[in-house]
PDB file of C-alpha atoms in Angstrom:
ATOM      1  CA  MET K   1     -30.405  18.506  49.670  1.00 92.00           C
ATOM      2  CA  ARG K   2     -27.713  16.848  47.563  1.00 97.00           C
ATOM      3  CA  ILE K   3     -26.841  18.636  44.334  1.00 98.00           C
ATOM      4  CA  LEU K   4     -24.537  17.103  41.739  1.00 98.00           C
ATOM      5  CA  ALA K   5     -22.815  20.081  40.123  1.00 98.00           C
ATOM      6  CA  PHE K   6     -20.833  20.111  36.868  1.00 98.00           C
ATOM      7  CA  ASP K   7     -18.576  22.718  35.297  1.00 96.00           C
ATOM      8  CA  ILE K   8     -17.995  21.947  31.607  1.00 95.00           C
ATOM      9  CA  GLY K   9     -14.986  23.772  30.203  1.00 87.00           C
ATOM     10  CA  GLY K  10     -13.065  23.476  26.974  1.00 83.00           C
ATOM     11  CA  THR K  11     -10.399  21.325  28.647  1.00 84.00           C
ATOM     12  CA  ASN K  12     -11.957  19.595  31.667  1.00 90.00           C
ATOM     13  CA  ILE K  13     -15.300  18.689  33.176  1.00 96.00           C
ATOM     14  CA  LYS K  14     -15.211  19.305  36.923  1.00 96.00           C
ATOM     15  CA  TYR K  15     -17.912  17.902  39.152  1.00 98.00           C
ATOM     16  CA  ALA K  16     -18.760  17.655  42.839  1.00 98.00           C
ATOM     17  CA  VAL K  17     -21.551  17.015  45.310  1.00 98.00           C
ATOM     18  CA  CYS K  18     -22.884  20.130  47.041  1.00 98.00           C
ATOM     19  CA  ASN K  19     -24.949  20.033  50.252  1.00 96.00           C
ATOM     20  CA  GLU K  20     -27.545  22.459  51.629  1.00 94.00           C
ATOM     21  CA  LYS K  21     -24.775  24.518  53.282  1.00 96.00           C
ATOM     22  CA  TYR K  22     -23.017  24.886  49.904  1.00 96.00           C
ATOM     23  CA  VAL K  23     -20.059  22.770  50.880  1.00 97.00           C
ATOM     24  CA  LEU K  24     -18.503  20.815  48.015  1.00 97.00           C
ATOM     25  CA  THR K  25     -17.317  17.234  48.434  1.00 96.00           C
ATOM     26  CA  GLN K  26     -16.144  14.467  46.105  1.00 96.00           C
ATOM     27  CA  ILE K  27     -14.591  17.033  43.762  1.00 97.00           C
ATOM     28  CA  GLN K  28     -13.319  15.332  40.620  1.00 96.00           C
ATOM     29  CA  SER K  29     -12.282  16.184  37.072  1.00 95.00           C
ATOM     30  CA  VAL K  30     -12.171  14.386  33.732  1.00 96.00           C
ATOM     31  CA  PRO K  31     -10.999  15.580  30.299  1.00 94.00           C
ATOM     32  CA  THR K  32     -13.762  17.229  28.277  1.00 94.00           C
ATOM     33  CA  GLU K  33     -12.530  15.926  24.914  1.00 94.00           C
ATOM     34  CA  ALA K  34     -14.351  18.908  23.470  1.00 93.00           C
ATOM     35  CA  SER K  35     -13.375  18.171  19.880  1.00 93.00           C
ATOM     36  CA  LYS K  36     -15.712  15.148  19.960  1.00 96.00           C
ATOM     37  CA  GLY K  37     -18.672  17.497  20.181  1.00 96.00           C
ATOM     38  CA  GLY K  38     -21.614  18.408  22.337  1.00 96.00           C
ATOM     39  CA  GLN K  39     -23.455  15.099  22.240  1.00 97.00           C
ATOM     40  CA  TYR K  40     -20.353  13.230  23.383  1.00 97.00           C
ATOM     41  CA  ILE K  41     -19.905  15.639  26.291  1.00 97.00           C
ATOM     42  CA  ILE K  42     -23.496  15.334  27.493  1.00 97.00           C
ATOM     43  CA  ASN K  43     -23.275  11.553  27.246  1.00 97.00           C
ATOM     44  CA  LYS K  44     -20.171  11.734  29.422  1.00 97.00           C
ATOM     45  CA  VAL K  45     -22.070  13.849  31.964  1.00 98.00           C
ATOM     46  CA  LEU K  46     -24.927  11.324  31.969  1.00 98.00           C
ATOM     47  CA  ASP K  47     -22.456   8.480  32.582  1.00 97.00           C
ATOM     48  CA  ILE K  48     -21.063  10.374  35.592  1.00 98.00           C
ATOM     49  CA  ILE K  49     -24.562  10.993  36.963  1.00 98.00           C
ATOM     50  CA  ASP K  50     -25.178   7.232  36.861  1.00 96.00           C
ATOM     51  CA  GLU K  51     -22.355   6.799  39.393  1.00 96.00           C
ATOM     52  CA  PHE K  52     -24.214   8.768  42.100  1.00 96.00           C
ATOM     53  CA  ASP K  53     -27.212   7.915  44.292  1.00 93.00           C
ATOM     54  CA  ASP K  54     -29.646  10.118  46.221  1.00 94.00           C
ATOM     55  CA  ILE K  55     -29.199  13.229  44.106  1.00 97.00           C
ATOM     56  CA  ASP K  56     -31.971  15.848  44.441  1.00 97.00           C
ATOM     57  CA  ARG K  57     -30.810  18.360  41.832  1.00 98.00           C
ATOM     58  CA  ILE K  58     -28.369  18.473  38.941  1.00 98.00           C
ATOM     59  CA  ALA K  59     -26.557  21.740  38.236  1.00 98.00           C
ATOM     60  CA  ILE K  60     -24.594  22.279  35.026  1.00 98.00           C
ATOM     61  CA  SER K  61     -22.288  25.213  34.377  1.00 97.00           C
ATOM     62  CA  THR K  62     -21.033  25.126  30.807  1.00 96.00           C
ATOM     63  CA  ALA K  63     -19.086  26.980  28.165  1.00 91.00           C
ATOM     64  CA  GLY K  64     -21.311  28.567  25.516  1.00 92.00           C
ATOM     65  CA  GLN K  65     -24.160  31.053  25.591  1.00 94.00           C
ATOM     66  CA  VAL K  66     -26.994  29.565  27.623  1.00 96.00           C
ATOM     67  CA  ASP K  67     -30.726  30.204  27.895  1.00 96.00           C
ATOM     68  CA  SER K  68     -30.904  29.181  31.536  1.00 95.00           C
ATOM     69  CA  GLU K  69     -34.699  29.387  31.712  1.00 93.00           C
ATOM     70  CA  ASN K  70     -34.977  26.542  29.216  1.00 96.00           C
ATOM     71  CA  GLY K  71     -31.557  24.969  29.696  1.00 97.00           C
ATOM     72  CA  ILE K  72     -30.489  25.340  26.069  1.00 97.00           C
ATOM     73  CA  VAL K  73     -27.061  26.194  24.639  1.00 97.00           C
ATOM     74  CA  VAL K  74     -28.118  28.982  22.287  1.00 95.00           C
ATOM     75  CA  TYR K  75     -24.658  29.357  20.760  1.00 93.00           C
ATOM     76  CA  ALA K  76     -21.221  27.794  21.077  1.00 91.00           C
ATOM     77  CA  THR K  77     -18.095  28.362  19.026  1.00 85.00           C
ATOM     78  CA  ASP K  78     -16.084  25.591  17.422  1.00 84.00           C
ATOM     79  CA  ASN K  79     -14.237  25.134  20.728  1.00 83.00           C
ATOM     80  CA  ILE K  80     -17.106  22.654  21.297  1.00 91.00           C
ATOM     81  CA  PRO K  81     -18.439  21.512  17.906  1.00 93.00           C
ATOM     82  CA  TYR K  82     -22.131  20.689  17.439  1.00 95.00           C
ATOM     83  CA  TYR K  83     -23.064  22.210  20.808  1.00 97.00           C
ATOM     84  CA  THR K  84     -25.214  25.076  19.535  1.00 96.00           C
ATOM     85  CA  GLY K  85     -28.911  24.385  20.077  1.00 96.00           C
ATOM     86  CA  MET K  86     -28.358  21.464  22.433  1.00 97.00           C
ATOM     87  CA  MET K  87     -31.263  21.109  24.876  1.00 98.00           C
ATOM     88  CA  VAL K  88     -29.144  20.100  27.851  1.00 98.00           C
ATOM     89  CA  LYS K  89     -31.818  20.410  30.545  1.00 98.00           C
ATOM     90  CA  LYS K  90     -34.329  18.333  28.586  1.00 98.00           C
ATOM     91  CA  MET K  91     -31.731  15.664  27.757  1.00 98.00           C
ATOM     92  CA  VAL K  92     -30.590  15.280  31.355  1.00 98.00           C
ATOM     93  CA  GLU K  93     -34.037  15.391  32.925  1.00 98.00           C
ATOM     94  CA  SER K  94     -35.510  12.901  30.441  1.00 97.00           C
ATOM     95  CA  LYS K  95     -32.701  10.449  31.214  1.00 97.00           C
ATOM     96  CA  THR K  96     -32.514  10.941  34.996  1.00 97.00           C
ATOM     97  CA  GLY K  97     -35.841  12.389  36.126  1.00 97.00           C
ATOM     98  CA  ILE K  98     -33.886  14.816  38.333  1.00 97.00           C
ATOM     99  CA  PRO K  99     -34.634  18.578  38.180  1.00 98.00           C
ATOM    100  CA  THR K 100     -31.745  20.234  36.344  1.00 98.00           C
ATOM    101  CA  TYR K 101     -30.476  23.796  36.048  1.00 98.00           C
ATOM    102  CA  VAL K 102     -28.083  24.898  33.283  1.00 98.00           C
ATOM    103  CA  GLU K 103     -26.099  28.149  33.173  1.00 97.00           C
ATOM    104  CA  ASN K 104     -23.188  29.688  31.296  1.00 95.00           C
ATOM    105  CA  ASP K 105     -19.933  28.946  33.102  1.00 94.00           C
ATOM    106  CA  VAL K 106     -18.818  32.516  33.756  1.00 94.00           C
ATOM    107  CA  ASN K 107     -22.310  33.574  34.811  1.00 96.00           C
ATOM    108  CA  ALA K 108     -22.246  30.689  37.280  1.00 97.00           C
ATOM    109  CA  ALA K 109     -18.799  31.735  38.522  1.00 95.00           C
ATOM    110  CA  ALA K 110     -20.035  35.306  38.998  1.00 96.00           C
ATOM    111  CA  VAL K 111     -22.951  34.073  41.115  1.00 97.00           C
ATOM    112  CA  GLY K 112     -20.520  32.005  43.178  1.00 97.00           C
ATOM    113  CA  GLU K 113     -18.207  34.957  43.748  1.00 97.00           C
ATOM    114  CA  ALA K 114     -21.146  37.261  44.534  1.00 97.00           C
ATOM    115  CA  LEU K 115     -22.564  34.938  47.179  1.00 96.00           C
ATOM    116  CA  PHE K 116     -19.489  33.271  48.632  1.00 96.00           C
ATOM    117  CA  GLY K 117     -16.302  34.860  47.271  1.00 96.00           C
ATOM    118  CA  ALA K 118     -14.435  37.943  46.077  1.00 96.00           C
ATOM    119  CA  ALA K 119     -17.568  39.929  45.151  1.00 97.00           C
ATOM    120  CA  LYS K 120     -19.548  39.189  48.313  1.00 95.00           C
ATOM    121  CA  GLY K 121     -21.437  42.336  49.286  1.00 92.00           C
ATOM    122  CA  CYS K 122     -20.843  43.974  45.889  1.00 94.00           C
ATOM    123  CA  SER K 123     -24.025  44.643  43.906  1.00 93.00           C
ATOM    124  CA  ASP K 124     -22.318  45.630  40.630  1.00 94.00           C
ATOM    125  CA  PHE K 125     -19.226  44.035  39.094  1.00 97.00           C
ATOM    126  CA  ILE K 126     -17.931  42.239  36.030  1.00 97.00           C
ATOM    127  CA  CYS K 127     -16.152  38.904  35.874  1.00 97.00           C
ATOM    128  CA  LEU K 128     -13.788  37.462  33.283  1.00 97.00           C
ATOM    129  CA  THR K 129     -12.476  33.931  33.010  1.00 93.00           C
ATOM    130  CA  PHE K 130      -9.271  33.226  31.081  1.00 93.00           C
ATOM    131  CA  GLY K 131      -8.843  29.698  29.738  1.00 88.00           C
ATOM    132  CA  THR K 132      -9.188  28.136  26.295  1.00 85.00           C
ATOM    133  CA  GLY K 133     -11.092  31.324  25.463  1.00 89.00           C
ATOM    134  CA  ILE K 134     -12.256  34.313  27.494  1.00 93.00           C
ATOM    135  CA  GLY K 135     -15.693  34.319  29.073  1.00 92.00           C
ATOM    136  CA  GLY K 136     -17.486  37.143  30.801  1.00 96.00           C
ATOM    137  CA  ALA K 137     -20.338  37.960  33.149  1.00 97.00           C
ATOM    138  CA  ILE K 138     -22.079  41.207  34.085  1.00 97.00           C
ATOM    139  CA  TYR K 139     -23.622  41.582  37.537  1.00 96.00           C
ATOM    140  CA  ILE K 140     -25.886  44.626  37.994  1.00 95.00           C
ATOM    141  CA  ASN K 141     -28.107  45.407  40.985  1.00 94.00           C
ATOM    142  CA  ASN K 142     -27.417  41.965  42.476  1.00 93.00           C
ATOM    143  CA  GLU K 143     -28.530  40.176  39.313  1.00 93.00           C
ATOM    144  CA  LEU K 144     -26.889  38.746  36.213  1.00 95.00           C
ATOM    145  CA  TYR K 145     -27.406  40.807  33.090  1.00 95.00           C
ATOM    146  CA  LYS K 146     -27.894  38.412  30.173  1.00 93.00           C
ATOM    147  CA  GLY K 147     -28.957  40.622  27.288  1.00 93.00           C
ATOM    148  CA  SER K 148     -31.882  40.218  24.898  1.00 92.00           C
ATOM    149  CA  ASN K 149     -31.261  36.550  24.096  1.00 89.00           C
ATOM    150  CA  SER K 150     -29.018  35.230  26.877  1.00 88.00           C
ATOM    151  CA  SER K 151     -25.824  36.175  25.040  1.00 90.00           C
ATOM    152  CA  ALA K 152     -24.448  39.219  26.878  1.00 94.00           C
ATOM    153  CA  ALA K 153     -20.863  39.474  28.161  1.00 95.00           C
ATOM    154  CA  GLU K 154     -19.109  37.573  25.381  1.00 94.00           C
ATOM    155  CA  PHE K 155     -16.036  39.605  26.235  1.00 96.00           C
ATOM    156  CA  GLY K 156     -13.735  37.171  24.451  1.00 96.00           C
ATOM    157  CA  HIS K 157     -15.198  38.298  21.130  1.00 95.00           C
ATOM    158  CA  ILE K 158     -14.828  42.038  21.413  1.00 97.00           C
ATOM    159  CA  VAL K 159     -12.391  43.062  18.686  1.00 98.00           C
ATOM    160  CA  THR K 160      -9.077  44.364  19.994  1.00 98.00           C
ATOM    161  CA  HIS K 161      -7.100  43.960  16.735  1.00 98.00           C
ATOM    162  CA  ALA K 162      -9.077  44.877  13.621  1.00 97.00           C
ATOM    163  CA  GLY K 163      -8.300  42.416  10.816  1.00 96.00           C
ATOM    164  CA  GLY K 164      -6.255  40.292  13.190  1.00 97.00           C
ATOM    165  CA  ARG K 165      -6.072  36.579  13.913  1.00 97.00           C
ATOM    166  CA  PRO K 166      -9.034  34.419  12.839  1.00 96.00           C
ATOM    167  CA  CYS K 167     -11.284  33.366  15.714  1.00 94.00           C
ATOM    168  CA  THR K 168     -13.469  30.319  16.332  1.00 88.00           C
ATOM    169  CA  CYS K 169     -16.510  32.640  16.273  1.00 89.00           C
ATOM    170  CA  GLY K 170     -15.858  33.360  12.578  1.00 91.00           C
ATOM    171  CA  GLY K 171     -14.510  36.846  13.187  1.00 95.00           C
ATOM    172  CA  GLU K 172     -11.010  38.281  13.230  1.00 97.00           C
ATOM    173  CA  GLY K 173      -8.942  40.020  15.877  1.00 98.00           C
ATOM    174  CA  CYS K 174     -11.014  38.913  18.888  1.00 98.00           C
ATOM    175  CA  TYR K 175      -9.747  39.547  22.413  1.00 98.00           C
ATOM    176  CA  GLU K 176      -9.419  35.854  23.272  1.00 97.00           C
ATOM    177  CA  GLN K 177      -7.073  35.238  20.342  1.00 98.00           C
ATOM    178  CA  TYR K 178      -4.537  37.467  22.099  1.00 98.00           C
ATOM    179  CA  ALA K 179      -5.338  37.399  25.824  1.00 98.00           C
ATOM    180  CA  SER K 180      -6.643  33.913  26.657  1.00 96.00           C
ATOM    181  CA  ALA K 181      -4.487  31.392  28.497  1.00 95.00           C
ATOM    182  CA  LYS K 182      -4.375  29.425  25.249  1.00 94.00           C
ATOM    183  CA  ALA K 183      -2.994  32.468  23.430  1.00 97.00           C
ATOM    184  CA  LEU K 184      -0.161  32.663  25.973  1.00 98.00           C
ATOM    185  CA  THR K 185       0.794  28.988  25.702  1.00 97.00           C
ATOM    186  CA  GLN K 186       0.780  29.258  21.903  1.00 97.00           C
ATOM    187  CA  ALA K 187       2.988  32.353  21.999  1.00 97.00           C
ATOM    188  CA  VAL K 188       5.498  30.672  24.330  1.00 97.00           C
ATOM    189  CA  GLU K 189       5.623  27.556  22.168  1.00 97.00           C
ATOM    190  CA  LYS K 190       6.213  29.649  19.061  1.00 96.00           C
ATOM    191  CA  VAL K 191       9.331  31.334  20.451  1.00 94.00           C
ATOM    192  CA  THR K 192      10.768  28.479  22.525  1.00 95.00           C
ATOM    193  CA  GLY K 193       9.523  25.306  20.854  1.00 95.00           C
ATOM    194  CA  LYS K 194       8.338  24.103  24.265  1.00 91.00           C
ATOM    195  CA  GLU K 195       4.779  22.887  24.874  1.00 94.00           C
ATOM    196  CA  LEU K 196       4.199  24.361  28.333  1.00 96.00           C
ATOM    197  CA  ASN K 197       0.833  24.715  30.026  1.00 93.00           C
ATOM    198  CA  GLY K 198      -0.097  27.855  31.950  1.00 92.00           C
ATOM    199  CA  PHE K 199       1.124  26.544  35.294  1.00 92.00           C
ATOM    200  CA  GLN K 200       4.456  25.392  33.850  1.00 96.00           C
ATOM    201  CA  ILE K 201       5.089  28.794  32.247  1.00 96.00           C
ATOM    202  CA  PHE K 202       5.086  30.397  35.700  1.00 95.00           C
ATOM    203  CA  GLN K 203       7.423  27.873  37.297  1.00 95.00           C
ATOM    204  CA  LYS K 204      10.642  29.548  38.414  1.00 94.00           C
ATOM    205  CA  GLU K 205      12.912  28.022  35.789  1.00 94.00           C
ATOM    206  CA  ASN K 206      10.552  29.148  32.999  1.00 95.00           C
ATOM    207  CA  ILE K 207       9.333  32.576  34.101  1.00 95.00           C
ATOM    208  CA  GLU K 208      12.962  33.589  34.676  1.00 94.00           C
ATOM    209  CA  ASN K 209      13.730  32.741  31.046  1.00 95.00           C
ATOM    210  CA  ARG K 210      13.975  36.089  29.233  1.00 95.00           C
ATOM    211  CA  GLU K 211      12.099  34.947  26.118  1.00 96.00           C
ATOM    212  CA  ILE K 212       9.241  33.465  28.133  1.00 97.00           C
ATOM    213  CA  ARG K 213       9.006  36.468  30.458  1.00 96.00           C
ATOM    214  CA  HIS K 214       8.817  38.741  27.415  1.00 97.00           C
ATOM    215  CA  GLN K 215       5.884  36.757  25.994  1.00 97.00           C
ATOM    216  CA  VAL K 216       4.115  36.844  29.362  1.00 97.00           C
ATOM    217  CA  ASP K 217       4.504  40.625  29.550  1.00 97.00           C
ATOM    218  CA  ILE K 218       3.143  41.062  26.014  1.00 98.00           C
ATOM    219  CA  TRP K 219       0.206  38.831  26.959  1.00 98.00           C
ATOM    220  CA  ILE K 220      -0.548  40.895  30.071  1.00 98.00           C
ATOM    221  CA  ASP K 221      -0.554  44.030  27.909  1.00 98.00           C
ATOM    222  CA  GLU K 222      -3.198  42.308  25.753  1.00 98.00           C
ATOM    223  CA  ILE K 223      -5.282  41.572  28.855  1.00 98.00           C
ATOM    224  CA  ILE K 224      -5.063  45.246  29.823  1.00 98.00           C
ATOM    225  CA  ILE K 225      -6.274  46.392  26.378  1.00 98.00           C
ATOM    226  CA  GLY K 226      -9.533  44.513  26.867  1.00 98.00           C
ATOM    227  CA  LEU K 227      -9.939  45.492  30.507  1.00 98.00           C
ATOM    228  CA  LYS K 228      -9.561  49.189  29.679  1.00 97.00           C
ATOM    229  CA  SER K 229     -12.406  48.969  27.157  1.00 97.00           C
ATOM    230  CA  LEU K 230     -14.657  47.174  29.630  1.00 98.00           C
ATOM    231  CA  ILE K 231     -13.866  49.695  32.365  1.00 97.00           C
ATOM    232  CA  CYS K 232     -14.826  52.555  30.042  1.00 96.00           C
ATOM    233  CA  ILE K 233     -18.096  50.826  29.112  1.00 96.00           C
ATOM    234  CA  PHE K 234     -19.256  49.652  32.537  1.00 96.00           C
ATOM    235  CA  ASN K 235     -17.394  51.914  34.995  1.00 95.00           C
ATOM    236  CA  PRO K 236     -17.388  49.028  37.506  1.00 95.00           C
ATOM    237  CA  SER K 237     -16.146  49.291  41.068  1.00 95.00           C
ATOM    238  CA  LEU K 238     -14.873  45.690  40.900  1.00 97.00           C
ATOM    239  CA  ILE K 239     -13.529  43.270  38.303  1.00 98.00           C
ATOM    240  CA  VAL K 240     -12.997  39.632  39.263  1.00 97.00           C
ATOM    241  CA  LEU K 241     -10.488  37.670  37.180  1.00 96.00           C
ATOM    242  CA  SER K 242     -10.713  33.886  37.197  1.00 91.00           C
ATOM    243  CA  GLY K 243      -9.316  30.864  35.396  1.00 85.00           C
ATOM    244  CA  GLY K 244      -6.532  28.653  36.692  1.00 83.00           C
ATOM    245  CA  ILE K 245      -3.741  30.780  35.267  1.00 90.00           C
ATOM    246  CA  MET K 246      -5.000  33.880  37.076  1.00 90.00           C
ATOM    247  CA  SER K 247      -3.892  32.452  40.417  1.00 87.00           C
ATOM    248  CA  GLU K 248      -0.385  33.628  39.517  1.00 91.00           C
ATOM    249  CA  GLU K 249       0.371  36.754  41.572  1.00 89.00           C
ATOM    250  CA  TYR K 250       2.732  38.068  38.889  1.00 93.00           C
ATOM    251  CA  ILE K 251      -0.228  38.657  36.554  1.00 95.00           C
ATOM    252  CA  ILE K 252      -2.394  40.682  38.936  1.00 93.00           C
ATOM    253  CA  ASP K 253       0.634  42.618  40.223  1.00 94.00           C
ATOM    254  CA  LEU K 254       1.678  43.673  36.724  1.00 95.00           C
ATOM    255  CA  ILE K 255      -1.889  44.574  35.724  1.00 96.00           C
ATOM    256  CA  ASP K 256      -2.119  46.738  38.850  1.00 93.00           C
ATOM    257  CA  ARG K 257       1.188  48.465  38.114  1.00 93.00           C
ATOM    258  CA  LYS K 258       0.240  49.258  34.521  1.00 96.00           C
ATOM    259  CA  ILE K 259      -3.494  49.728  34.082  1.00 97.00           C
ATOM    260  CA  TYR K 260      -4.173  52.629  36.433  1.00 95.00           C
ATOM    261  CA  LYS K 261      -1.613  54.776  34.612  1.00 94.00           C
ATOM    262  CA  GLU K 262      -3.618  54.271  31.408  1.00 94.00           C
ATOM    263  CA  LEU K 263      -7.095  55.055  32.780  1.00 95.00           C
ATOM    264  CA  MET K 264      -8.820  58.430  33.019  1.00 95.00           C
ATOM    265  CA  ASP K 265      -8.896  59.716  36.579  1.00 95.00           C
ATOM    266  CA  ASN K 266     -12.592  59.037  37.120  1.00 94.00           C
ATOM    267  CA  PHE K 267     -12.185  55.345  36.238  1.00 95.00           C
ATOM    268  CA  ARG K 268      -9.348  54.640  38.653  1.00 95.00           C
ATOM    269  CA  ASN K 269     -11.659  53.629  41.496  1.00 95.00           C
ATOM    270  CA  VAL K 270     -11.999  50.165  39.971  1.00 96.00           C
ATOM    271  CA  LYS K 271     -10.528  47.324  42.002  1.00 96.00           C
ATOM    272  CA  ILE K 272      -9.170  44.337  40.072  1.00 96.00           C
ATOM    273  CA  VAL K 273      -8.960  41.141  42.096  1.00 95.00           C
ATOM    274  CA  ASN K 274      -8.470  37.443  41.767  1.00 94.00           C
ATOM    275  CA  THR K 275     -11.221  34.946  42.349  1.00 94.00           C
ATOM    276  CA  GLU K 276     -11.455  33.753  45.958  1.00 94.00           C
ATOM    277  CA  LEU K 277     -13.187  30.513  45.009  1.00 94.00           C
ATOM    278  CA  GLY K 278     -10.886  29.483  42.179  1.00 90.00           C
ATOM    279  CA  ASN K 279     -12.120  26.562  40.119  1.00 88.00           C
ATOM    280  CA  ASN K 280     -14.999  26.028  42.537  1.00 94.00           C
ATOM    281  CA  ALA K 281     -16.757  29.324  41.736  1.00 95.00           C
ATOM    282  CA  GLY K 282     -18.827  27.927  38.879  1.00 95.00           C
ATOM    283  CA  LEU K 283     -19.727  24.771  40.779  1.00 97.00           C
ATOM    284  CA  LEU K 284     -20.943  26.753  43.790  1.00 98.00           C
ATOM    285  CA  GLY K 285     -22.779  29.344  41.708  1.00 97.00           C
ATOM    286  CA  VAL K 286     -24.701  26.853  39.601  1.00 98.00           C
ATOM    287  CA  ALA K 287     -25.409  24.665  42.644  1.00 98.00           C
ATOM    288  CA  TYR K 288     -26.991  27.666  44.343  1.00 98.00           C
ATOM    289  CA  LYS K 289     -29.150  28.367  41.282  1.00 97.00           C
ATOM    290  CA  ALA K 290     -30.217  24.703  41.145  1.00 97.00           C
ATOM    291  CA  SER K 291     -31.163  24.788  44.825  1.00 97.00           C
ATOM    292  CA  GLN K 292     -33.689  27.540  44.005  1.00 94.00           C
ATOM    293  CA  ILE K 293     -35.663  25.369  41.566  1.00 91.00           C
ATOM    294  CA  LYS K 294     -39.249  25.216  42.775  1.00 79.00           C
TER     295      LYS K 294
END
């Protein structure tokens, strides 16, 4: 079976071909151009599909809250305008005739990590992805927990600063306005005047800059604020952190050094780890789900 898998994020659309052994090949990436809206993005996905032959399934992992049974984006913030309500599965299948599965990006990443990565063998864990925003997934008894209308685990929109910064969801003081990768790059630019991406911030010449290091440490404290709340709610044995910026060892090391001192004794069993699959977690997770289509 050949599955063409997509991972639609706020910055890039990653895609690859996955075989029956869940090996990814032909991994590529193009800019999302999210500001152009949902229809533009799906048209871009359809154009990419046209470049491939002999595809048996299409698998789409995407930002936004997703009703995976029907393949509909039930809600998306203004990070991707005009995406709410988009019937992605129907649009893709009507154009291609290929069975298609659609899932929220962090849910897909959690499935990937559960089957092939850092959470393999763990029946209960939570997953967070740090990028343009913060996404979440809840895995309980070897299954995703999605809530009453496919919208559970929007961790980026728990309020950590009442009356704080305005958020794309329409609220104020949301976690992702302080602890996302985007929040870090904005903070660094504000104090240094430099437009650095997440990877550049952690390059030696930058992370050794006192002003930049200070902003990184403040940002990690913001991450910890949210994690402490989630640990108290779910009492998980494992938390998997993903997103390109989370590959930096400095982040996990500092979280480890700080967070356990701030937790009640009976919550300190939690293990906080990095993704093992990196940017491929969502592709593998959604490809697996697509392979199960009857």
